[in-house]
Amino acid sequence: MRVPARVRLLAPPLAWIGVFYVVPLLLILAVSFVSRGAYGGVSWTPNWGNYGRIFDSLYGAVFFRSIVLSTAATAACALLAFPVSWWMARSPKRSQETLLLLVLIPFWTNILVRLYAWMFLLSGAGLLNSALQALGLTRGPVDILYTRGAILLGLLYGNLPLMILPLYASLERIDKSLLEAARDLYASPAQTLFRVILPLAKPGLAAGCILVFTSALCDFATPDLLGGAKNMLVGNLIQQQYLVARDWPFGSALSLTQMLVIGGGLLLFRRLEKAA
Amino acid sequence: MSEQATVRMEGVGKLFHGVQAVEGVDLEIRRGEFFALLGPSGCGKTTLLRMVAGFEMPDRGSIRIGGRDMTGVPANERPVNMVFQQYALFPHLSVAENVAFGLRVRRTPEPELRERVAEALASVQLAGLAGRMPAQLSGGQQQRVALARALVNRPELLLLDEPMAALDEKLREDMRQELKTLQHRVGISFLYVTHDQQEALELADRIAVMERGKVVQVGAPQEIYEVPQTAFVADFVGVSNLIPGKVVERERLLVESAPGASRRVVLALDGFGRVEAVSRSAMETGARVTLCLRPERIHLAASPVEDLVNRVLGMVERALFLGSEIHYHIRLKSGTLVRVHDSYSPLQPARREGESVYLQWRAEDSTVLTR
Ligand SMILES: Nc1ncnc2c1ncn2[C@@H]1O[C@H](COP(=O)(O)OP(=O)(O)OP(=O)(O)O)[C@@H](O)[C@H]1O
Ligand SMILES: [Mg+2]
C-alpha cells in the first residue's frame, strides 16, 4: 500500500511530539488522579481529591498571586520594552546587530547567578540600601528583598528580552515612509503612534506578552530567591510538591491546572487583542 | 499677500554631510499648475520635494505655500499631501480607511467623511474596492488609492515622487492620461518629480530641469525642448546632436523687438564646416559655442534643396525602423556621427544603409548654446 506523501512527511514530527510531549502529558494526567505512595512516589489507587485541594484557600491564594504578578510583569515588560525596541529598530542598521547582542548577553549567564546578583543588590546590607542610606533618603535598611516587589523586579528583568525581541522584529519592519505618510496626513507624533505604529506592532507585542506571561507563571527560581518563603508562586509550589513533599499526584494536578490557567489566559488575551 | 503662486521657493538649499543636495533654488508654482521637476538620478529632486512636504528642513532660503512661510512648520501642519514612490499605504487599514485617514485625524464628521471617501474612490475608479486590504491590490490600484488618499483632503498642492516608477510600461501610459484628466478636474496644483523626460513633456504645464542640485531651466515643455538654454538640458530632454564649434561671423539683428531679438550668426562647427544659425543672445566672434540640432529637424535628400541653407553630405550607417519613424545614424566625411529622425511613409522608401545623402536644415532649426 502506498503511503501518501503528506503522511510520510508528517510522521517524524508527529512521532517526536508523541514521544516527548503527549506521552508525558498523559502520564501526568494519569498521576494526577491517583494517590501518593507512602514514601513518595505513586501508588496506583484512584484518588479524585488532588484537584479539590487546589481550591484550599492557601493554594488558591498562591494561584491568584501568581496570576497577578505574572500579569503585572507582562505589562511592565511591555511598557519598558516598547521604547527600547523602537529606539533599536530606528537605529542605524549597523548598530542594530550590536544592540540585539547586548539584549541577549544576559541569557548567556545562568539565571541563578544573575538572581544572586540581584539578591546582593537588594538585600538589607546591599548596594541599593547602602546607596539610599548614604544619600540620606532612608534611616535604616528598607525591606526590598523578599517582597513581592522584588519578585516583580526579577520577573521584569529576567523576561524583558522575551518582550524586546518579538517587538523589535515587528517594529523594525515598519517602513519609514508609513510614518511620513501619517505625518503627511496631518497626524501628530502621538497620533502616528496610536494609529500606525501600535497597530502594526500588535503581532510582536502579542507574541511578547504570551512569552513573558507563560515564562513568568512557570518561573520558580525568581520567586524562590527574591521572594523568600512567604511569597510562594505556582512554580515554587509545583517544584516543592515534586521535590520536597514528594507528592507527585498533587504536583501533577497543580501542573495541569497551571496549563489550564495559561491556556485560559491566552484565550482571554486573544479576545482582548481582537477587540482592540 | 494673495497671489497666483501656490508655492514660492527662494534660495532654497540643503546640505547632507557635505553633499550639496539642493542649491539656490528659486521656483514658483502657480495655482492649478501641473509642474514637473525633471532631472537625472541624484540631482536633488526628491530632496526638494521633501522640503516642500516638511520631511526635510532647508538650511537656506524659504518656502512659502499659499502665501504662508513654512519655516518651522511641521509636515502635519502643511496644506500639502504626497503620493509616495512606493505608495506607503497603511497595510493594516482597508482601502476606504486608508483614504479616510487624513479626514479622521482632522475629525471630519462621519457623514461628510463617508461621502468624501466615496467620492475620492469614485474619482480614481476604485469604488468597488473600498473593503479590500492594500496587499490584495495590484500596483496600479495601489497607486490610485495613494492618489485618492491624498486628494480627498483637498490640499493646496499635491506632491508626487516618481509615482509611475513602480508600474509597467503599458499601465504607465494609461495612468499618465488619467492623471492629467484628474488634475484638470480637481484643479489642484501638482508638483511632479520624475527623471523621465517623456513623462514631463507629456504631463507638465511647466518643467524645471535640475542638474546637480540646481535648477538650470524653467519653462513650458515646448520651450524647454525647442530652446534649451544649456547643453545639459538639450541632451537630457529629447535627443539632440550637440556639435561644438565657434562663432566666425555675426550679422545685424533679424528682429528688433527686444526680448526675442535674434541674430543670424555663422559658426564653424567641428566636423561640419560653416553653418548658419540664429542666436538669441549677443555673441562675440571667436566665442566657443555648442549647436543643438534636433534629429527631426534635419531633412534628408538625395540632392540639394534650394531654401535649406545648411547642407552637409553623409553616408547612412544604420537605419532603425520604429514603426511611424525611422532613426538614422549618419556618418559625415569628417567621421562625425549625426542622428536623424525621419517620419516613415510607405510611399517614400527608406534610405538604405550605405547610401549617400544630404543633411539639410534652415538656420532657425537649430539652437546656439553658450553653456
Ligand atoms: N538623507 C540623506 N542623507 C545623506 N545624503 C542624502 C540624503 N538624501 C539625499 N541625499 C543625497 O542628496 C543628493 C540628492 O538626492 P535626491 O534623493 O534628492 O535625488 P533624486 O533627484 O531624487 O534622485 P533619484 O532620481 O535617484 O530619486 C544625492 O547625492 C543623495 O545621495
Ligand atoms: Mg528621488
XYZ file of C-alpha atoms and ligand atoms in Angstrom:
679
model
C 0.000 0.000 0.000
C 1.253 3.480 -0.859
C 1.614 5.944 1.980
C 0.614 9.470 0.920
C 3.479 11.986 0.865
C 1.779 14.172 3.426
C 1.649 11.392 5.989
C 5.251 10.400 5.312
C 6.453 13.951 5.796
C 4.443 14.440 8.938
C 5.417 11.147 10.538
C 8.742 12.198 12.133
C 7.431 15.358 13.804
C 4.300 13.543 14.907
C 6.391 10.774 16.445
C 8.553 13.382 18.148
C 5.580 15.195 19.632
C 4.004 11.898 20.627
C 7.036 10.551 22.466
C 8.223 13.736 24.104
C 5.020 15.630 24.659
C 1.803 13.646 24.512
C 3.005 10.595 26.432
C 4.466 12.585 29.355
C 1.353 14.730 29.442
C -0.867 11.652 29.610
C 1.346 10.277 32.369
C 0.927 13.463 34.367
C -2.797 13.352 33.731
C -2.939 9.766 34.978
C -0.790 10.504 38.021
C -2.975 13.450 38.968
C -5.867 11.053 39.550
C -4.108 8.558 41.863
C -2.727 8.602 45.419
C 0.610 9.424 46.832
C 2.796 6.483 47.846
C 3.714 6.036 51.492
C 7.360 7.024 50.939
C 6.836 9.390 47.997
C 6.286 8.086 44.504
C 2.917 6.919 43.277
C 0.507 4.287 44.489
C -1.915 3.407 41.709
C -5.137 3.693 43.680
C -7.686 6.126 42.233
C -8.000 9.432 44.049
C -10.216 12.312 42.957
C -9.138 14.625 45.757
C -5.991 16.211 44.247
C -7.854 18.852 42.289
C -10.121 19.663 45.231
C -7.089 20.591 47.324
C -6.171 23.353 44.897
C -9.235 25.286 45.959
C -7.895 25.242 49.502
C -7.557 28.939 50.363
C -3.822 28.543 50.861
C -3.173 27.184 47.374
C -5.841 29.356 45.774
C -4.004 32.411 47.102
C -0.788 31.158 45.508
C -2.536 30.853 42.136
C -4.094 34.271 42.450
C -0.785 35.887 43.434
C 0.967 34.162 40.554
C -1.548 35.397 38.014
C -1.448 38.951 39.355
C 2.353 39.072 39.459
C 2.751 37.499 36.011
C 0.250 39.916 34.520
C 1.963 42.860 36.179
C 5.357 41.632 34.975
C 3.979 41.277 31.435
C 2.576 44.793 31.463
C 5.778 46.232 32.912
C 7.853 44.407 30.303
C 5.665 45.743 27.509
C 5.878 49.329 28.773
C 9.621 49.197 29.188
C 10.378 47.173 26.058
C 8.398 49.375 23.694
C 10.593 52.465 23.777
C 13.732 50.322 23.881
C 12.648 48.264 20.851
C 11.560 51.368 18.974
C 14.893 53.014 19.572
C 16.707 49.840 18.472
C 14.573 49.498 15.347
C 15.222 53.125 14.335
C 18.973 52.995 14.996
C 21.337 52.783 12.034
C 21.316 49.264 10.588
C 24.921 48.670 11.608
C 24.360 49.281 15.312
C 21.167 47.207 15.408
C 23.073 43.919 15.480
C 25.208 45.101 18.364
C 22.157 46.247 20.290
C 20.445 42.894 19.750
C 23.546 41.172 21.037
C 23.516 43.351 24.149
C 19.904 42.367 24.806
C 20.832 38.693 24.554
C 24.070 38.698 26.546
C 22.371 38.217 29.960
C 20.959 34.931 28.631
C 24.479 33.584 28.371
C 24.804 33.611 32.155
C 22.893 31.160 34.293
C 19.716 32.636 35.744
C 20.735 31.611 39.256
C 23.931 33.621 39.051
C 22.008 36.632 37.867
C 19.441 36.237 40.634
C 22.171 36.041 43.270
C 23.492 39.288 41.876
C 20.063 40.823 42.386
C 19.930 39.462 45.948
C 23.230 41.146 46.586
C 21.874 44.403 45.209
C 18.558 44.306 47.043
C 19.464 42.823 50.439
C 19.425 44.804 53.692
C 23.189 45.397 53.501
C 23.126 45.513 49.721
C 24.123 48.215 47.301
C 20.675 49.727 46.913
C 20.106 50.081 50.641
C 23.615 51.431 51.208
C 23.044 53.967 48.473
C 19.677 55.022 49.880
C 21.175 55.488 53.321
C 24.244 57.247 52.035
C 22.006 59.714 50.238
C 20.053 60.152 53.441
C 16.830 59.053 51.833
C 16.213 56.340 54.404
C 17.326 55.841 58.022
C 17.814 52.132 58.376
C 17.760 49.402 55.763
C 14.467 49.009 53.930
C 12.992 45.605 53.196
C 13.321 45.221 49.476
C 14.476 41.664 49.116
C 11.863 39.015 49.916
C 8.941 41.180 48.903
C 6.538 40.858 46.008
C 8.104 43.974 44.585
C 11.411 42.137 44.406
C 9.741 39.248 42.584
C 8.160 41.653 40.128
C 11.511 43.299 39.543
C 13.124 39.889 38.992
C 10.406 38.755 36.602
C 10.673 42.030 34.711
C 14.426 41.781 34.485
C 14.529 38.114 33.530
C 11.802 38.275 30.890
C 12.476 41.627 29.270
C 14.407 40.131 26.314
C 11.426 37.881 25.573
C 9.398 41.045 25.025
C 12.064 43.083 23.281
C 12.917 40.532 20.609
C 9.484 39.974 19.021
C 8.558 43.622 19.489
C 11.766 44.757 17.842
C 11.135 42.341 14.972
C 7.752 43.856 14.181
C 8.804 47.469 14.749
C 11.847 47.031 12.572
C 9.628 46.047 9.665
C 7.610 49.280 9.741
C 8.690 51.254 6.708
C 9.802 54.801 7.400
C 7.576 56.037 4.587
C 4.489 54.866 6.525
C 5.400 57.205 9.362
C 5.933 60.015 6.884
C 2.624 59.216 5.206
C 0.900 59.543 8.575
C 2.596 62.881 9.234
C 1.686 63.987 5.725
C -1.947 63.149 6.501
C -1.945 65.558 9.454
C -1.177 63.059 12.251
C 0.865 64.424 15.158
C 3.625 62.161 16.554
C 1.217 60.834 19.204
C -1.496 60.165 16.626
C 1.073 58.412 14.458
C 1.938 56.186 17.419
C -1.657 55.172 18.093
C -2.952 54.998 14.525
C 0.004 53.435 12.743
C 2.854 52.192 14.931
C 0.873 50.363 17.626
C -1.480 48.566 15.210
C 1.483 47.427 13.147
C 3.412 46.360 16.263
C 0.488 44.311 17.560
C 1.704 40.878 16.390
C 5.080 41.393 18.057
C 3.521 42.817 21.189
C 1.118 39.881 21.386
C 3.901 37.336 20.935
C 5.972 39.090 23.590
C 3.075 39.147 26.065
C 2.399 35.451 25.575
C 6.051 34.562 26.038
C 6.538 36.716 29.131
C 3.276 35.700 30.796
C 3.964 31.999 30.261
C 7.557 32.251 31.355
C 6.678 34.325 34.440
C 3.905 31.982 35.544
C 6.154 28.928 35.278
C 9.165 30.549 36.924
C 10.208 29.140 40.280
C 13.801 30.326 40.671
C 12.942 34.036 40.760
C 10.181 33.851 43.394
C 12.235 31.359 45.377
C 15.362 33.524 45.582
C 13.895 37.030 45.563
C 10.537 36.354 47.203
C 11.503 34.043 50.037
C 9.209 31.544 51.689
C 6.266 33.881 52.288
C 5.767 34.778 48.666
C 5.432 31.415 47.012
C 4.202 31.252 43.422
C 2.713 28.324 41.483
C 6.098 27.409 40.095
C 7.539 27.032 43.590
C 4.515 25.115 44.746
C 4.854 22.564 41.968
C 8.571 22.256 42.431
C 8.015 21.760 46.152
C 5.388 19.047 45.649
C 7.639 17.087 43.337
C 10.988 17.531 45.030
C 10.295 18.308 48.701
C 6.892 16.963 49.673
C 7.251 14.085 47.205
C 3.543 14.353 46.455
C 3.598 13.691 42.713
C -0.154 13.313 42.279
C -0.827 16.751 43.785
C 2.104 18.243 41.851
C 0.644 16.810 38.646
C -2.772 18.251 39.412
C -1.141 21.644 40.013
C 0.811 21.422 36.745
C -2.272 20.655 34.731
C -4.194 23.446 36.416
C -1.355 25.820 35.639
C -1.564 24.752 31.992
C -5.278 25.486 32.014
C -4.664 28.914 33.513
C -2.112 29.721 30.830
C -4.423 28.417 28.115
C -7.293 30.446 29.544
C -5.057 33.489 29.773
C -4.098 33.147 26.118
C -7.718 32.814 25.038
C -8.680 35.876 27.045
C -5.730 37.720 25.561
C -6.799 36.781 22.041
C -10.233 38.164 22.780
C -8.801 41.445 24.006
C -6.462 41.636 21.039
C -9.310 41.121 18.581
C -11.418 43.741 20.318
C -8.611 46.315 20.322
C -0.474 88.804 0.079
C -2.940 86.982 -2.091
C -1.104 85.817 -5.147
C -1.234 83.431 -8.017
C 1.581 81.318 -6.625
C 0.753 78.183 -4.661
C 4.394 77.683 -3.793
C 7.246 80.139 -3.830
C 10.794 78.994 -3.122
C 13.581 81.464 -2.648
C 17.218 80.491 -2.496
C 16.417 77.057 -1.114
C 19.475 74.953 -0.251
C 20.151 71.712 1.595
C 23.422 70.142 2.602
C 23.694 66.448 3.593
C 27.000 65.637 5.323
C 28.971 67.693 2.855
C 26.810 66.833 -0.174
C 25.028 69.875 -1.577
C 21.787 68.074 -2.480
C 19.897 71.250 -3.373
C 21.412 74.665 -4.028
C 19.947 78.125 -4.542
C 16.598 77.045 -5.962
C 14.116 79.790 -6.828
C 10.826 78.440 -8.107
C 7.249 79.483 -8.304
C 4.405 77.067 -8.818
C 1.225 78.724 -9.975
C -2.280 77.915 -8.858
C -3.727 74.913 -10.665
C -0.490 74.225 -12.472
C 0.973 70.828 -13.309
C 4.622 71.444 -12.533
C 7.319 68.842 -13.179
C 10.768 68.614 -11.595
C 12.919 66.810 -14.110
C 16.488 65.663 -13.733
C 18.811 62.692 -13.619
C 19.177 60.411 -10.604
C 20.716 62.109 -7.592
C 20.153 65.696 -8.781
C 18.113 66.564 -5.689
C 14.512 66.284 -6.904
C 13.323 64.160 -4.014
C 15.141 66.338 -1.508
C 13.431 69.459 -2.856
C 10.039 67.746 -2.797
C 10.609 66.556 0.774
C 11.442 70.085 1.855
C 8.108 71.264 0.470
C 6.367 68.400 2.296
C 8.163 69.235 5.534
C 10.154 65.992 5.919
C 13.420 67.867 5.475
C 14.153 71.401 6.552
C 16.130 73.645 4.193
C 19.419 75.020 5.537
C 18.959 78.123 3.437
C 16.203 80.050 1.801
C 12.490 79.959 2.368
C 9.466 78.079 1.094
C 6.058 79.718 1.128
C 2.903 77.745 0.495
C -0.281 79.671 -0.197
C 1.500 82.824 0.886
C 2.490 81.389 4.292
C 6.120 80.935 5.286
C 6.704 77.259 6.058
C 9.897 77.673 8.078
C 9.479 75.603 11.239
C 6.039 74.303 10.265
C 5.939 70.505 10.747
C 4.750 68.214 7.958
C 1.395 67.514 9.615
C 0.500 71.188 9.626
C 1.240 71.898 5.965
C -1.567 72.196 3.419
C 0.068 69.705 1.057
C -0.293 65.972 0.532
C 2.060 63.497 -1.003
C 1.877 60.425 -3.207
C 4.877 58.346 -2.179
C 7.046 56.495 -4.630
C 6.131 53.075 -3.219
C 2.696 54.469 -2.245
C 3.183 53.827 1.512
C -0.376 52.576 2.032
C -1.141 51.564 5.622
C -1.136 47.756 5.471
C -3.443 47.381 8.482
C -6.194 49.549 7.037
C -8.680 48.838 4.258
C -8.719 50.908 1.096
C -11.549 53.060 2.449
C -9.797 53.560 5.798
C -6.545 54.467 4.079
C -8.386 57.144 2.157
C -10.223 58.274 5.299
C -7.008 58.589 7.347
C -6.427 62.307 6.897
C -10.101 63.136 7.410
C -10.271 61.060 10.600
C -7.189 62.712 12.036
C -8.827 66.056 11.400
C -12.072 64.819 12.985
C -14.316 65.247 9.977
C -17.938 64.399 10.858
C -18.804 60.824 9.895
C -21.422 61.527 7.163
C -19.191 64.046 5.400
C -16.220 61.706 5.773
C -18.063 58.825 4.180
C -19.279 60.971 1.346
C -15.851 62.388 0.581
C -14.156 58.975 0.736
C -16.717 57.523 -1.665
C -16.281 60.485 -3.978
C -12.487 60.213 -3.913
C -12.596 56.471 -4.597
C -15.002 57.004 -7.466
C -12.743 59.668 -8.976
C -9.954 57.114 -9.287
C -12.309 54.325 -10.408
C -11.946 52.269 -7.246
C -15.486 52.443 -5.888
C -15.811 48.651 -5.867
C -12.651 48.016 -3.864
C -13.347 50.052 -0.724
C -13.264 46.999 1.538
C -10.054 45.446 0.209
C -6.740 45.472 2.052
C -3.739 47.077 0.303
C -1.982 43.709 -0.015
C -4.846 42.497 -2.201
C -4.363 45.241 -4.790
C -2.286 45.426 -7.960
C 0.403 48.090 -8.316
C -1.856 50.285 -10.425
C -4.702 50.018 -7.939
C -2.389 50.847 -5.047
C -1.310 53.958 -6.866
C -4.908 55.026 -7.293
C -5.541 54.519 -3.586
C -2.499 56.657 -2.811
C -3.869 59.360 -5.113
C -7.325 59.213 -3.557
C -5.840 59.256 -0.041
C -4.050 62.494 -0.837
C -6.703 64.230 -2.948
C -9.545 63.551 -0.534
C -8.008 66.185 1.756
C -8.233 68.851 -0.964
C -4.686 70.090 -0.437
C -3.356 73.274 -1.988
C -0.619 71.259 -3.587
C -0.186 67.587 -4.393
C 3.363 66.223 -4.307
C 4.180 63.185 -6.412
C 7.576 61.467 -6.257
C 8.055 59.342 -9.368
C 4.600 57.823 -8.952
C 4.909 55.781 -12.149
C 8.259 54.193 -11.329
C 6.709 51.018 -9.920
C 4.328 50.450 -12.841
C 4.946 48.619 -16.081
C 5.185 50.499 -19.369
C 1.639 49.946 -20.646
C -0.017 50.861 -17.367
C 2.212 53.900 -17.114
C 0.836 55.318 -20.346
C -2.768 54.805 -19.246
C -2.092 56.342 -15.855
C -0.473 59.417 -17.398
C -3.654 60.174 -19.282
C -5.760 59.577 -16.200
C -3.533 61.706 -14.022
C -3.711 64.604 -16.438
C -7.500 64.370 -16.648
C -7.776 64.109 -12.883
C -5.580 67.150 -12.362
C -7.717 69.202 -14.725
C -10.860 68.155 -12.916
C -9.719 68.811 -9.348
C -7.787 71.954 -10.249
C -5.142 71.340 -7.562
C -1.517 72.288 -8.262
C 0.677 69.236 -8.833
C 4.402 69.107 -8.163
C 5.559 66.034 -10.018
C 9.062 64.590 -9.687
C 10.396 62.451 -12.485
C 13.593 61.511 -14.265
C 11.610 60.526 -17.370
C 11.676 63.440 -19.830
C 8.881 61.901 -21.898
C 6.625 61.912 -18.871
C 7.479 65.506 -18.008
C 6.943 66.747 -21.575
C 3.633 64.969 -21.851
C 2.147 65.896 -18.478
C 3.500 69.207 -17.322
C 2.365 72.755 -17.904
C 5.840 73.836 -16.911
C 9.058 71.963 -16.243
C 12.052 72.776 -14.082
C 15.139 70.903 -15.212
C 17.584 70.169 -12.375
C 21.255 69.387 -12.569
C 23.404 68.665 -9.511
C 21.109 70.392 -7.041
C 20.403 73.456 -9.163
C 17.528 74.409 -11.389
C 19.060 75.074 -14.801
C 15.951 75.957 -16.797
C 12.273 76.538 -16.169
C 9.702 76.719 -18.921
C 6.838 75.185 -20.814
C 7.608 71.780 -22.371
C 7.871 73.185 -25.888
C 10.161 75.947 -24.746
C 12.431 73.514 -22.924
C 12.534 71.288 -25.960
C 12.864 73.948 -28.638
C 15.027 76.468 -26.835
C 17.214 74.603 -24.367
C 19.492 77.002 -22.561
C 22.345 74.660 -21.806
C 23.882 71.648 -23.446
C 22.812 69.620 -20.415
C 19.145 70.460 -20.960
C 19.385 69.862 -24.709
C 20.926 66.486 -24.071
C 18.643 65.446 -21.233
C 15.347 66.491 -22.789
C 14.815 64.650 -26.031
C 17.549 63.538 -28.373
C 19.895 66.086 -29.863
C 23.032 66.408 -31.901
C 25.339 68.610 -29.872
C 28.108 69.929 -32.065
C 30.910 72.083 -30.674
C 32.286 74.974 -32.683
C 32.901 78.705 -32.623
C 31.384 81.911 -33.911
C 33.061 83.184 -37.038
C 30.712 85.953 -38.115
C 27.747 87.769 -36.637
C 25.264 89.822 -38.548
C 22.684 92.509 -37.987
C 19.639 91.987 -35.821
C 16.994 89.995 -37.590
C 14.127 91.016 -35.358
C 14.369 94.258 -33.458
C 11.711 93.591 -30.816
C 13.685 93.417 -27.620
C 13.253 90.120 -25.707
C 13.077 87.739 -28.645
C 15.746 89.590 -30.567
C 17.638 87.123 -32.691
C 20.722 87.472 -34.775
C 21.971 85.472 -37.651
C 25.398 84.059 -36.917
C 27.806 81.964 -38.868
C 29.545 79.189 -36.998
C 32.451 76.945 -37.783
C 31.459 73.580 -36.362
C 33.899 70.769 -35.691
C 33.395 68.202 -38.430
C 30.694 70.227 -40.218
C 32.340 73.344 -41.548
C 30.445 76.622 -41.913
C 26.891 76.612 -40.676
C 24.315 79.381 -40.373
C 22.295 79.633 -37.217
C 20.129 82.021 -35.252
C 21.144 83.239 -31.844
C 19.016 84.949 -29.208
C 21.865 86.485 -27.341
C 24.667 88.709 -28.481
C 27.893 86.847 -29.107
C 31.441 87.740 -29.871
C 33.221 86.329 -32.869
C 35.571 83.605 -31.792
C 33.366 82.550 -28.840
C 33.114 78.824 -28.220
C 29.541 77.572 -28.598
C 27.612 74.336 -28.996
C 24.981 73.925 -31.651
C 21.926 71.895 -30.699
C 20.377 70.309 -33.746
C 17.321 68.116 -33.137
C 17.292 64.907 -35.210
C 13.793 65.512 -36.588
C 14.746 68.979 -37.870
C 17.216 67.584 -40.367
C 15.895 66.977 -43.850
C 17.383 64.086 -45.791
C 17.523 64.284 -49.580
C 19.497 62.723 -52.395
C 20.030 66.144 -53.979
C 20.313 69.681 -52.505
C 17.140 71.620 -51.751
C 17.282 75.330 -52.565
C 15.921 77.105 -49.463
C 17.629 74.984 -46.815
C 20.778 76.988 -46.216
C 22.779 74.412 -44.330
C 23.916 71.366 -46.157
C 26.358 68.566 -45.445
C 26.927 65.236 -47.138
C 26.976 61.971 -45.230
C 26.508 58.236 -45.531
C 23.742 56.189 -43.890
C 25.431 53.897 -41.399
C 22.383 52.450 -39.721
C 18.651 52.709 -40.271
C 16.377 51.722 -37.371
C 12.750 51.184 -38.283
C 10.439 52.122 -35.370
C 7.004 51.921 -36.946
C 5.983 55.520 -37.503
C 9.575 56.741 -37.599
C 12.941 55.736 -38.926
C 16.038 56.669 -36.992
C 19.240 57.043 -38.958
C 22.832 57.140 -37.850
C 24.656 59.126 -40.486
C 28.433 59.330 -40.724
C 29.899 62.514 -42.187
C 33.103 62.519 -44.178
C 34.826 64.070 -41.158
C 33.857 60.994 -39.159
C 31.226 62.816 -37.023
C 28.090 60.803 -36.323
C 24.746 62.592 -36.728
C 21.361 61.302 -35.681
C 18.410 61.993 -37.942
C 14.764 61.065 -37.294
C 12.546 60.854 -40.330
C 8.863 60.024 -40.406
C 8.073 56.821 -42.174
C 5.641 56.548 -45.029
C 5.268 53.581 -47.370
C 5.166 55.991 -50.305
C 8.647 57.243 -49.606
C 11.202 54.452 -49.451
C 13.607 54.475 -46.521
C 17.265 55.301 -47.086
C 19.303 52.182 -47.303
C 22.435 51.641 -45.281
C 25.482 52.710 -47.279
C 23.549 55.303 -49.285
C 24.899 58.867 -49.596
C 22.519 61.646 -48.527
C 22.445 65.389 -47.974
C 21.601 66.534 -44.465
C 19.898 69.920 -44.727
C 18.274 72.393 -42.364
C 17.367 76.036 -42.005
C 19.213 78.474 -39.798
C 16.243 78.676 -37.423
C 16.084 74.897 -36.969
C 18.982 74.859 -34.549
C 19.771 76.491 -31.205
C 23.113 78.048 -30.313
C 24.178 77.229 -26.765
C 26.831 79.203 -24.977
C 26.945 76.913 -21.920
N 19.081 61.567 3.959
C 20.180 61.795 3.220
N 21.400 61.731 3.779
C 22.502 61.976 3.048
N 22.507 62.256 1.748
C 21.320 62.331 1.116
C 20.097 62.092 1.827
N 19.079 62.222 0.948
C 19.646 62.525 -0.244
N 20.985 62.599 -0.141
C 21.917 62.944 -1.228
O 21.459 64.116 -1.836
C 21.545 64.023 -3.254
C 20.186 64.220 -3.900
O 19.352 63.129 -3.572
P 17.846 63.017 -4.028
O 17.288 61.810 -3.401
O 17.164 64.304 -3.764
O 17.992 62.808 -5.582
P 16.872 62.491 -6.672
O 16.987 63.559 -7.701
O 15.558 62.317 -6.044
O 17.388 61.154 -7.295
P 16.569 59.848 -7.783
O 16.070 60.168 -9.161
O 17.624 58.800 -7.808
O 15.485 59.598 -6.799
C 22.174 62.681 -3.544
O 23.544 62.875 -3.740
C 21.930 61.881 -2.309
O 22.946 60.945 -2.107
Mg 14.202 60.622 -5.849
